[in-house]
Amino acid sequence: MLEEQTFEEKYLKWKEKTEKSMGKVPERKETFETRSNIPIERLYLPEELTENYMDKLGFPGNYPYTRGIQATMYRGRFWTMRQYAGFSSAEESNLRYKYLLQQGQTGLSIAFDLPTQIGYDSDDSHAKGEVGKVGVAIDSLKDMEILFKDIPLDRVSTSMTINAPAAILLAMYIAVAEKQGVSPNQLSGTIQNDILKEYIARGTYIFPPKPSMRLITDIFQYCAKELPKWNTISISGYHIREAGSTAVQEVAFTLADAIAYVESAIEAGLQVDEFAPRLAFFFNAHNEFFEEIAKFRAARRIWAKIMKERFHAESPKSLQLRFHTQTAGSTLTAQQPDNNIVRVALQALSAVLGGTQSLHTNSRDEALALPTESSARIALRTQQIIANETGVTDTVDPLSGSYYVETLTDSIEKEVWVYLQKIDEFGGAVSAIEQGYIQREIHKAAYDFQRDIENEKQIIVGLNAYKVENDVKPEIYRVDPIVGEIQIAKLQDLRETRNNDKVNQSLTELHRAAQTNENLMPHILNSVKAYATLGEITNVLRKVFGEYRPS
């Protein structure tokens, strides 16, 4: 019988394995030290170990991943600085992306306008007045070609915040890459593709839950074979938090949705280790600094346990919760907007201390309008200052062992498990959503918080305290109303110049496939390549699947 390894033996084994793996991702410096020349170790451990240290914390890069999913974390490389942007036309957005890349951004994050998000072409009556307003209008492959003109898709990681029509936008991205000579297996990035949180908190749904889940598992299956580097879903707590949830609810409801997606994929015949390594998450960085750090650490630990004990995943990558973070838009104030720079910096710092893999920092003027170029630059510089000037990236999980942080981490985990058990009693996330349970819990939390603000129990600087008269508003970006007219003209030209016989043939074949159990991704890709529009493809699926109407 093998003797149990001592803690010191486990640590030495971890250290040896880590140093071997650094050949692939070397640390940024040979030595790390403070300005006072005090050496900074890669990892700090307690002098005296408690019995449950390995169960609760362990080593970075090891189960249960509380201390991070990589052994060296930011000593090896910084998180991806992925600023969310998209507005007006594809031409305007393309210029902004190039500007941000020139300023040191390391990944793109695409915001689509509302008509695109709910599957309407820009000339649809439902789109009137909304074209290009809160994101970029994408009607066809032609727009996608303009959006990524002169941006090398084999070297840039792209995240697309798109849900109900995610399969269509992913197909457009694949087609653009092929036109650049980039094969699908070279592409890296993420589609949000999280429809359950749309029913819970956001509202940009199209189809009912069952066919929506089918589209998601079709994407899982297709990407497992064709796009091995692509994150097939970004399971989002961000919008749940923006709707007013607490930190505990954000983690609980996000992981409940994730459980539903995993179960759906397994029911569709996929093996858990085929698709689970490409699941990604998206969280909110809110104002309560230490609770946010503890939230991220607890989420990693809970997900690792779920995947190991509930789904019996064997690959370490299936157990790792990889997440993108965005600072909290709902905390930004139109009053004294420069205060938002401070809020965003602290929120971003909590995400870094919590171990995020990529980060978007909001701009100071987003409570008023889409960000100006200078505001977007300040937001990016905030990340760069945290990365390069603060020293918080020089050791792994620097707040581990804090009495307060560890107690918060344990408390959040305990409360999340209570919610997950309750949701299981409802029959899972889909059933809990259909019965309105999750929505009611969020509404109550949002109401309680708003009441605290109005009663001044919760101080919001510049809003209900420390006000100033004659507050000067910054210059804000305004979308030219003519954008919609130009987009409609482009659509009309496309329909007159494309091969409409080929379009109709591809849509007919898509309609046939939607009535079967075939994977729809190849059929959607064929329609996209024929220059069928987003609305035309979506309308074919609407005829087969119907539309979701909340009760």
mmCIF file of N, CA, C and O in Angstrom, residues 295-384:
data_model
loop_
_atom_site.group_PDB
_atom_site.id
_atom_site.type_symbol
_atom_site.label_atom_id
_atom_site.label_comp_id
_atom_site.label_asym_id
_atom_site.label_seq_id
_atom_site.Cartn_x
_atom_site.Cartn_y
_atom_site.Cartn_z
ATOM 1 N N LYS A 295 -15.809 35.691 -4.833
ATOM 2 C CA LYS A 295 -16.785 35.114 -5.773
ATOM 3 C C LYS A 295 -16.084 34.341 -6.882
ATOM 4 O O LYS A 295 -16.471 33.206 -7.210
ATOM 5 N N PHE A 296 -15.054 34.933 -7.456
ATOM 6 C CA PHE A 296 -14.339 34.273 -8.552
ATOM 7 C C PHE A 296 -13.655 32.998 -8.065
ATOM 8 O O PHE A 296 -13.672 31.972 -8.754
ATOM 9 N N ARG A 297 -13.064 33.052 -6.878
ATOM 10 C CA ARG A 297 -12.354 31.883 -6.332
ATOM 11 C C ARG A 297 -13.354 30.768 -6.019
ATOM 12 O O ARG A 297 -13.116 29.594 -6.314
ATOM 13 N N ALA A 298 -14.499 31.139 -5.426
ATOM 14 C CA ALA A 298 -15.517 30.140 -5.096
ATOM 15 C C ALA A 298 -16.094 29.499 -6.352
ATOM 16 O O ALA A 298 -16.334 28.283 -6.391
ATOM 17 N N ALA A 299 -16.339 30.294 -7.392
ATOM 18 C CA ALA A 299 -16.912 29.769 -8.635
ATOM 19 C C ALA A 299 -16.016 28.688 -9.236
ATOM 20 O O ALA A 299 -16.510 27.647 -9.700
ATOM 21 N N ARG A 300 -14.700 28.927 -9.216
ATOM 22 C CA ARG A 300 -13.770 27.924 -9.751
ATOM 23 C C ARG A 300 -13.878 26.617 -8.979
ATOM 24 O O ARG A 300 -13.892 25.527 -9.555
ATOM 25 N N ARG A 301 -13.915 26.725 -7.652
ATOM 26 C CA ARG A 301 -13.928 25.529 -6.809
ATOM 27 C C ARG A 301 -15.230 24.736 -6.988
ATOM 28 O O ARG A 301 -15.216 23.509 -7.096
ATOM 29 N N ILE A 302 -16.355 25.448 -7.049
ATOM 30 C CA ILE A 302 -17.650 24.775 -7.195
ATOM 31 C C ILE A 302 -17.735 24.066 -8.542
ATOM 32 O O ILE A 302 -18.166 22.914 -8.630
ATOM 33 N N TRP A 303 -17.313 24.762 -9.618
ATOM 34 C CA TRP A 303 -17.398 24.164 -10.958
ATOM 35 C C TRP A 303 -16.525 22.918 -11.064
ATOM 36 O O TRP A 303 -16.936 21.909 -11.664
ATOM 37 N N ALA A 304 -15.345 22.971 -10.483
ATOM 38 C CA ALA A 304 -14.459 21.799 -10.513
ATOM 39 C C ALA A 304 -15.136 20.605 -9.833
ATOM 40 O O ALA A 304 -15.089 19.465 -10.334
ATOM 41 N N LYS A 305 -15.803 20.845 -8.722
ATOM 42 C CA LYS A 305 -16.497 19.764 -8.015
ATOM 43 C C LYS A 305 -17.681 19.241 -8.827
ATOM 44 O O LYS A 305 -17.925 18.028 -8.890
ATOM 45 N N ILE A 306 -18.427 20.154 -9.447
ATOM 46 C CA ILE A 306 -19.571 19.738 -10.267
ATOM 47 C C ILE A 306 -19.114 18.835 -11.401
ATOM 48 O O ILE A 306 -19.688 17.764 -11.656
ATOM 49 N N MET A 307 -18.081 19.270 -12.105
ATOM 50 C CA MET A 307 -17.632 18.505 -13.270
ATOM 51 C C MET A 307 -17.028 17.155 -12.861
ATOM 52 O O MET A 307 -17.211 16.158 -13.562
ATOM 53 N N LYS A 308 -16.341 17.139 -11.731
ATOM 54 C CA LYS A 308 -15.702 15.897 -11.285
ATOM 55 C C LYS A 308 -16.708 14.923 -10.679
ATOM 56 O O LYS A 308 -16.716 13.729 -11.011
ATOM 57 N N GLU A 309 -17.573 15.433 -9.801
ATOM 58 C CA GLU A 309 -18.432 14.540 -9.023
ATOM 59 C C GLU A 309 -19.787 14.293 -9.674
ATOM 60 O O GLU A 309 -20.351 13.202 -9.549
ATOM 61 N N ARG A 310 -20.321 15.277 -10.383
ATOM 62 C CA ARG A 310 -21.644 15.109 -11.001
ATOM 63 C C ARG A 310 -21.541 14.532 -12.402
ATOM 64 O O ARG A 310 -22.335 13.671 -12.795
ATOM 65 N N PHE A 311 -20.557 15.021 -13.184
ATOM 66 C CA PHE A 311 -20.460 14.598 -14.582
ATOM 67 C C PHE A 311 -19.288 13.666 -14.849
ATOM 68 O O PHE A 311 -19.106 13.227 -15.983
ATOM 69 N N HIS A 312 -18.487 13.391 -13.823
ATOM 70 C CA HIS A 312 -17.384 12.418 -13.919
ATOM 71 C C HIS A 312 -16.412 12.737 -15.052
ATOM 72 O O HIS A 312 -15.926 11.843 -15.742
ATOM 73 N N ALA A 313 -16.172 14.011 -15.254
ATOM 74 C CA ALA A 313 -15.180 14.421 -16.248
ATOM 75 C C ALA A 313 -13.797 13.979 -15.789
ATOM 76 O O ALA A 313 -13.478 14.013 -14.596
ATOM 77 N N GLU A 314 -12.973 13.589 -16.736
ATOM 78 C CA GLU A 314 -11.636 13.095 -16.404
ATOM 79 C C GLU A 314 -10.527 14.054 -16.831
ATOM 80 O O GLU A 314 -9.476 14.109 -16.204
ATOM 81 N N SER A 315 -10.750 14.797 -17.897
ATOM 82 C CA SER A 315 -9.720 15.737 -18.348
ATOM 83 C C SER A 315 -9.622 16.912 -17.375
ATOM 84 O O SER A 315 -10.645 17.522 -17.024
ATOM 85 N N PRO A 316 -8.414 17.267 -16.944
ATOM 86 C CA PRO A 316 -8.276 18.445 -16.070
ATOM 87 C C PRO A 316 -8.869 19.701 -16.689
ATOM 88 O O PRO A 316 -9.425 20.545 -15.981
ATOM 89 N N LYS A 317 -8.798 19.826 -18.016
ATOM 90 C CA LYS A 317 -9.342 21.014 -18.675
ATOM 91 C C LYS A 317 -10.860 21.090 -18.560
ATOM 92 O O LYS A 317 -11.453 22.167 -18.606
ATOM 93 N N SER A 318 -11.522 19.945 -18.419
ATOM 94 C CA SER A 318 -12.966 19.942 -18.233
ATOM 95 C C SER A 318 -13.365 20.483 -16.863
ATOM 96 O O SER A 318 -14.499 20.921 -16.668
ATOM 97 N N LEU A 319 -12.437 20.425 -15.922
ATOM 98 C CA LEU A 319 -12.724 20.850 -14.549
ATOM 99 C C LEU A 319 -12.433 22.326 -14.320
ATOM 100 O O LEU A 319 -12.811 22.878 -13.288
ATOM 101 N N GLN A 320 -11.760 22.954 -15.277
ATOM 102 C CA GLN A 320 -11.281 24.327 -15.078
ATOM 103 C C GLN A 320 -12.324 25.350 -15.533
ATOM 104 O O GLN A 320 -12.769 25.314 -16.675
ATOM 105 N N LEU A 321 -12.688 26.245 -14.639
ATOM 106 C CA LEU A 321 -13.585 27.327 -14.981
ATOM 107 C C LEU A 321 -12.746 28.493 -15.508
ATOM 108 O O LEU A 321 -12.048 29.161 -14.761
ATOM 109 N N ARG A 322 -12.804 28.678 -16.823
ATOM 110 C CA ARG A 322 -12.101 29.793 -17.468
ATOM 111 C C ARG A 322 -13.106 30.906 -17.700
ATOM 112 O O ARG A 322 -14.191 30.650 -18.213
ATOM 113 N N PHE A 323 -12.755 32.134 -17.333
ATOM 114 C CA PHE A 323 -13.765 33.181 -17.441
ATOM 115 C C PHE A 323 -13.218 34.516 -17.914
ATOM 116 O O PHE A 323 -12.071 34.877 -17.660
ATOM 117 N N HIS A 324 -14.097 35.216 -18.626
ATOM 118 C CA HIS A 324 -13.899 36.609 -19.010
ATOM 119 C C HIS A 324 -14.642 37.460 -17.997
ATOM 120 O O HIS A 324 -15.666 37.046 -17.451
ATOM 121 N N THR A 325 -14.133 38.649 -17.733
ATOM 122 C CA THR A 325 -14.790 39.566 -16.806
ATOM 123 C C THR A 325 -15.023 40.901 -17.492
ATOM 124 O O THR A 325 -14.184 41.358 -18.272
ATOM 125 N N GLN A 326 -16.156 41.507 -17.183
ATOM 126 C CA GLN A 326 -16.399 42.896 -17.581
ATOM 127 C C GLN A 326 -16.783 43.671 -16.335
ATOM 128 O O GLN A 326 -17.512 43.170 -15.482
ATOM 129 N N THR A 327 -16.265 44.867 -16.228
ATOM 130 C CA THR A 327 -16.631 45.701 -15.087
ATOM 131 C C THR A 327 -18.118 46.055 -15.173
ATOM 132 O O THR A 327 -18.721 45.980 -16.240
ATOM 133 N N ALA A 328 -18.699 46.447 -14.057
ATOM 134 C CA ALA A 328 -20.156 46.515 -13.930
ATOM 135 C C ALA A 328 -20.741 47.781 -14.532
ATOM 136 O O ALA A 328 -20.625 48.864 -13.955
ATOM 137 N N GLY A 329 -21.410 47.630 -15.664
ATOM 138 C CA GLY A 329 -22.044 48.777 -16.309
ATOM 139 C C GLY A 329 -23.116 49.412 -15.442
ATOM 140 O O GLY A 329 -23.300 50.634 -15.451
ATOM 141 N N SER A 330 -23.823 48.584 -14.663
ATOM 142 C CA SER A 330 -24.919 49.105 -13.843
ATOM 143 C C SER A 330 -24.442 49.988 -12.698
ATOM 144 O O SER A 330 -25.248 50.701 -12.093
ATOM 145 N N THR A 331 -23.150 49.966 -12.386
ATOM 146 C CA THR A 331 -22.625 50.808 -11.296
ATOM 147 C C THR A 331 -22.194 52.181 -11.786
ATOM 148 O O THR A 331 -21.884 53.059 -10.975
ATOM 149 N N LEU A 332 -22.149 52.378 -13.101
ATOM 150 C CA LEU A 332 -21.686 53.655 -13.644
ATOM 151 C C LEU A 332 -22.781 54.709 -13.498
ATOM 152 O O LEU A 332 -23.956 54.421 -13.672
ATOM 153 N N THR A 333 -22.377 55.917 -13.191
ATOM 154 C CA THR A 333 -23.355 56.998 -13.006
ATOM 155 C C THR A 333 -23.202 58.057 -14.082
ATOM 156 O O THR A 333 -22.090 58.374 -14.517
ATOM 157 N N ALA A 334 -24.343 58.596 -14.509
ATOM 158 C CA ALA A 334 -24.324 59.738 -15.425
ATOM 159 C C ALA A 334 -23.864 60.990 -14.694
ATOM 160 O O ALA A 334 -23.301 61.903 -15.308
ATOM 161 N N GLN A 335 -24.086 61.038 -13.370
ATOM 162 C CA GLN A 335 -23.613 62.148 -12.554
ATOM 163 C C GLN A 335 -22.109 62.004 -12.304
ATOM 164 O O GLN A 335 -21.634 60.914 -11.988
ATOM 165 N N GLN A 336 -21.364 63.087 -12.443
ATOM 166 C CA GLN A 336 -19.915 63.091 -12.213
ATOM 167 C C GLN A 336 -19.247 61.873 -12.892
ATOM 168 O O GLN A 336 -18.660 61.011 -12.238
ATOM 169 N N PRO A 337 -19.359 61.769 -14.209
ATOM 170 C CA PRO A 337 -18.910 60.558 -14.908
ATOM 171 C C PRO A 337 -17.429 60.237 -14.730
ATOM 172 O O PRO A 337 -17.039 59.068 -14.855
ATOM 173 N N ASP A 338 -16.600 61.230 -14.404
ATOM 174 C CA ASP A 338 -15.186 60.919 -14.183
ATOM 175 C C ASP A 338 -14.989 59.997 -12.977
ATOM 176 O O ASP A 338 -13.976 59.294 -12.886
ATOM 177 N N ASN A 339 -15.953 59.989 -12.049
ATOM 178 C CA ASN A 339 -15.872 59.053 -10.916
ATOM 179 C C ASN A 339 -15.872 57.603 -11.398
ATOM 180 O O ASN A 339 -15.361 56.705 -10.714
ATOM 181 N N ASN A 340 -16.440 57.376 -12.577
ATOM 182 C CA ASN A 340 -16.515 56.014 -13.099
ATOM 183 C C ASN A 340 -15.134 55.435 -13.399
ATOM 184 O O ASN A 340 -14.957 54.214 -13.380
ATOM 185 N N ILE A 341 -14.163 56.287 -13.671
ATOM 186 C CA ILE A 341 -12.795 55.807 -13.909
ATOM 187 C C ILE A 341 -12.280 55.086 -12.671
ATOM 188 O O ILE A 341 -11.641 54.022 -12.752
ATOM 189 N N VAL A 342 -12.571 55.653 -11.490
ATOM 190 C CA VAL A 342 -12.131 55.048 -10.232
ATOM 191 C C VAL A 342 -12.883 53.750 -9.977
ATOM 192 O O VAL A 342 -12.277 52.728 -9.601
ATOM 193 N N ARG A 343 -14.188 53.772 -10.185
ATOM 194 C CA ARG A 343 -14.982 52.551 -9.991
ATOM 195 C C ARG A 343 -14.444 51.413 -10.867
ATOM 196 O O ARG A 343 -14.250 50.284 -10.414
ATOM 197 N N VAL A 344 -14.217 51.728 -12.126
ATOM 198 C CA VAL A 344 -13.768 50.710 -13.080
ATOM 199 C C VAL A 344 -12.392 50.164 -12.682
ATOM 200 O O VAL A 344 -12.148 48.952 -12.765
ATOM 201 N N ALA A 345 -11.500 51.038 -12.237
ATOM 202 C CA ALA A 345 -10.156 50.588 -11.846
ATOM 203 C C ALA A 345 -10.230 49.590 -10.696
ATOM 204 O O ALA A 345 -9.540 48.546 -10.703
ATOM 205 N N LEU A 346 -11.060 49.878 -9.685
ATOM 206 C CA LEU A 346 -11.179 48.975 -8.541
ATOM 207 C C LEU A 346 -11.855 47.666 -8.939
ATOM 208 O O LEU A 346 -11.454 46.577 -8.485
ATOM 209 N N GLN A 347 -12.866 47.749 -9.779
ATOM 210 C CA GLN A 347 -13.531 46.535 -10.249
ATOM 211 C C GLN A 347 -12.562 45.665 -11.057
ATOM 212 O O GLN A 347 -12.524 44.437 -10.897
ATOM 213 N N ALA A 348 -11.789 46.299 -11.917
ATOM 214 C CA ALA A 348 -10.815 45.562 -12.738
ATOM 215 C C ALA A 348 -9.765 44.896 -11.853
ATOM 216 O O ALA A 348 -9.365 43.755 -12.089
ATOM 217 N N LEU A 349 -9.341 45.605 -10.818
ATOM 218 C CA LEU A 349 -8.348 45.040 -9.902
ATOM 219 C C LEU A 349 -8.912 43.804 -9.193
ATOM 220 O O LEU A 349 -8.197 42.808 -9.014
ATOM 221 N N SER A 350 -10.186 43.840 -8.825
ATOM 222 C CA SER A 350 -10.783 42.661 -8.177
ATOM 223 C C SER A 350 -10.805 41.473 -9.131
ATOM 224 O O SER A 350 -10.588 40.330 -8.718
ATOM 225 N N ALA A 351 -11.047 41.717 -10.419
ATOM 226 C CA ALA A 351 -11.052 40.633 -11.406
ATOM 227 C C ALA A 351 -9.669 40.011 -11.550
ATOM 228 O O ALA A 351 -9.526 38.788 -11.656
ATOM 229 N N VAL A 352 -8.649 40.857 -11.550
ATOM 230 C CA VAL A 352 -7.275 40.362 -11.673
ATOM 231 C C VAL A 352 -6.883 39.572 -10.426
ATOM 232 O O VAL A 352 -6.327 38.464 -10.511
ATOM 233 N N LEU A 353 -7.193 40.111 -9.256
ATOM 234 C CA LEU A 353 -6.882 39.396 -8.019
ATOM 235 C C LEU A 353 -7.705 38.116 -7.897
ATOM 236 O O LEU A 353 -7.305 37.182 -7.205
ATOM 237 N N GLY A 354 -8.839 38.071 -8.594
ATOM 238 C CA GLY A 354 -9.659 36.864 -8.609
ATOM 239 C C GLY A 354 -9.262 35.858 -9.666
ATOM 240 O O GLY A 354 -9.806 34.761 -9.708
ATOM 241 N N GLY A 355 -8.321 36.219 -10.557
ATOM 242 C CA GLY A 355 -7.768 35.254 -11.505
ATOM 243 C C GLY A 355 -8.451 35.161 -12.849
ATOM 244 O O GLY A 355 -8.521 34.088 -13.450
ATOM 245 N N THR A 356 -8.938 36.282 -13.397
ATOM 246 C CA THR A 356 -9.635 36.249 -14.683
ATOM 247 C C THR A 356 -8.697 35.898 -15.836
ATOM 248 O O THR A 356 -7.493 36.151 -15.773
ATOM 249 N N GLN A 357 -9.281 35.345 -16.912
ATOM 250 C CA GLN A 357 -8.481 35.025 -18.111
ATOM 251 C C GLN A 357 -8.533 36.129 -19.156
ATOM 252 O O GLN A 357 -7.640 36.238 -19.989
ATOM 253 N N SER A 358 -9.586 36.921 -19.154
ATOM 254 C CA SER A 358 -9.636 38.087 -20.035
ATOM 255 C C SER A 358 -10.526 39.128 -19.379
ATOM 256 O O SER A 358 -11.316 38.810 -18.482
ATOM 257 N N LEU A 359 -10.391 40.383 -19.840
ATOM 258 C CA LEU A 359 -11.025 41.480 -19.115
ATOM 259 C C LEU A 359 -11.410 42.609 -20.067
ATOM 260 O O LEU A 359 -10.650 42.975 -20.958
ATOM 261 N N HIS A 360 -12.618 43.129 -19.848
ATOM 262 C CA HIS A 360 -13.049 44.370 -20.488
ATOM 263 C C HIS A 360 -13.284 45.402 -19.394
ATOM 264 O O HIS A 360 -13.959 45.120 -18.405
ATOM 265 N N THR A 361 -12.734 46.589 -19.579
ATOM 266 C CA THR A 361 -12.976 47.679 -18.644
ATOM 267 C C THR A 361 -13.899 48.701 -19.299
ATOM 268 O O THR A 361 -13.631 49.190 -20.392
ATOM 269 N N ASN A 362 -14.994 49.026 -18.604
ATOM 270 C CA ASN A 362 -15.955 49.981 -19.149
ATOM 271 C C ASN A 362 -15.357 51.387 -19.213
ATOM 272 O O ASN A 362 -14.443 51.722 -18.452
ATOM 273 N N SER A 363 -15.928 52.191 -20.080
ATOM 274 C CA SER A 363 -15.476 53.571 -20.233
ATOM 275 C C SER A 363 -16.300 54.495 -19.333
ATOM 276 O O SER A 363 -17.433 54.194 -18.980
ATOM 277 N N ARG A 364 -15.722 55.635 -19.002
ATOM 278 C CA ARG A 364 -16.349 56.551 -18.036
ATOM 279 C C ARG A 364 -17.679 57.112 -18.516
ATOM 280 O O ARG A 364 -18.535 57.479 -17.701
ATOM 281 N N ASP A 365 -17.897 57.165 -19.832
ATOM 282 C CA ASP A 365 -19.089 57.831 -20.375
ATOM 283 C C ASP A 365 -20.199 56.868 -20.788
ATOM 284 O O ASP A 365 -21.174 57.260 -21.415
ATOM 285 N N GLU A 366 -20.092 55.595 -20.411
ATOM 286 C CA GLU A 366 -21.061 54.609 -20.899
ATOM 287 C C GLU A 366 -22.437 54.730 -20.259
ATOM 288 O O GLU A 366 -23.393 54.128 -20.737
ATOM 289 N N ALA A 367 -22.553 55.488 -19.161
ATOM 290 C CA ALA A 367 -23.891 55.759 -18.621
ATOM 291 C C ALA A 367 -24.619 56.821 -19.442
ATOM 292 O O ALA A 367 -25.815 57.039 -19.270
ATOM 293 N N LEU A 368 -23.875 57.460 -20.352
ATOM 294 C CA LEU A 368 -24.441 58.535 -21.178
ATOM 295 C C LEU A 368 -24.600 58.136 -22.635
ATOM 296 O O LEU A 368 -25.564 58.516 -23.298
ATOM 297 N N ALA A 369 -23.644 57.365 -23.158
ATOM 298 C CA ALA A 369 -23.658 57.039 -24.592
ATOM 299 C C ALA A 369 -22.581 56.001 -24.863
ATOM 300 O O ALA A 369 -21.872 55.552 -23.946
ATOM 301 N N LEU A 370 -22.447 55.622 -26.135
ATOM 302 C CA LEU A 370 -21.315 54.781 -26.526
ATOM 303 C C LEU A 370 -20.020 55.531 -26.243
ATOM 304 O O LEU A 370 -19.969 56.762 -26.353
ATOM 305 N N PRO A 371 -18.949 54.820 -25.862
ATOM 306 C CA PRO A 371 -17.720 55.510 -25.476
ATOM 307 C C PRO A 371 -17.035 56.227 -26.634
ATOM 308 O O PRO A 371 -17.028 55.747 -27.763
ATOM 309 N N THR A 372 -16.457 57.370 -26.311
ATOM 310 C CA THR A 372 -15.615 58.066 -27.282
ATOM 311 C C THR A 372 -14.274 57.347 -27.371
ATOM 312 O O THR A 372 -13.931 56.508 -26.535
ATOM 313 N N GLU A 373 -13.490 57.696 -28.370
ATOM 314 C CA GLU A 373 -12.183 57.075 -28.555
ATOM 315 C C GLU A 373 -11.279 57.327 -27.347
ATOM 316 O O GLU A 373 -10.584 56.428 -26.878
ATOM 317 N N SER A 374 -11.286 58.560 -26.819
ATOM 318 C CA SER A 374 -10.416 58.870 -25.679
ATOM 319 C C SER A 374 -10.857 58.118 -24.426
ATOM 320 O O SER A 374 -10.023 57.650 -23.641
ATOM 321 N N SER A 375 -12.171 57.965 -24.219
ATOM 322 C CA SER A 375 -12.665 57.205 -23.069
ATOM 323 C C SER A 375 -12.279 55.733 -23.182
ATOM 324 O O SER A 375 -11.895 55.098 -22.192
ATOM 325 N N ALA A 376 -12.378 55.174 -24.391
ATOM 326 C CA ALA A 376 -11.991 53.781 -24.606
ATOM 327 C C ALA A 376 -10.503 53.589 -24.329
ATOM 328 O O ALA A 376 -10.090 52.561 -23.774
ATOM 329 N N ARG A 377 -9.691 54.598 -24.677
ATOM 330 C CA ARG A 377 -8.253 54.497 -24.428
ATOM 331 C C ARG A 377 -7.951 54.504 -22.926
ATOM 332 O O ARG A 377 -7.126 53.728 -22.447
ATOM 333 N N ILE A 378 -8.635 55.372 -22.155
ATOM 334 C CA ILE A 378 -8.433 55.393 -20.705
ATOM 335 C C ILE A 378 -8.809 54.043 -20.093
ATOM 336 O O ILE A 378 -8.113 53.532 -19.203
ATOM 337 N N ALA A 379 -9.906 53.464 -20.577
ATOM 338 C CA ALA A 379 -10.340 52.166 -20.059
ATOM 339 C C ALA A 379 -9.291 51.091 -20.313
ATOM 340 O O ALA A 379 -8.995 50.262 -19.438
ATOM 341 N N LEU A 380 -8.709 51.089 -21.504
ATOM 342 C CA LEU A 380 -7.649 50.127 -21.818
ATOM 343 C C LEU A 380 -6.404 50.400 -20.982
ATOM 344 O O LEU A 380 -5.772 49.472 -20.455
ATOM 345 N N ARG A 381 -6.036 51.684 -20.844
ATOM 346 C CA ARG A 381 -4.857 52.039 -20.044
ATOM 347 C C ARG A 381 -5.015 51.581 -18.590
ATOM 348 O O ARG A 381 -4.038 51.253 -17.916
ATOM 349 N N THR A 382 -6.252 51.559 -18.095
ATOM 350 C CA THR A 382 -6.503 51.078 -16.729
ATOM 351 C C THR A 382 -5.991 49.652 -16.568
ATOM 352 O O THR A 382 -5.315 49.322 -15.583
ATOM 353 N N GLN A 383 -6.300 48.793 -17.528
ATOM 354 C CA GLN A 383 -5.807 47.411 -17.481
ATOM 355 C C GLN A 383 -4.288 47.364 -17.571
ATOM 356 O O GLN A 383 -3.629 46.596 -16.848
ATOM 357 N N GLN A 384 -3.730 48.175 -18.458
ATOM 358 C CA GLN A 384 -2.280 48.143 -18.660
ATOM 359 C C GLN A 384 -1.530 48.620 -17.421
ATOM 360 O O GLN A 384 -0.449 48.107 -17.100
#
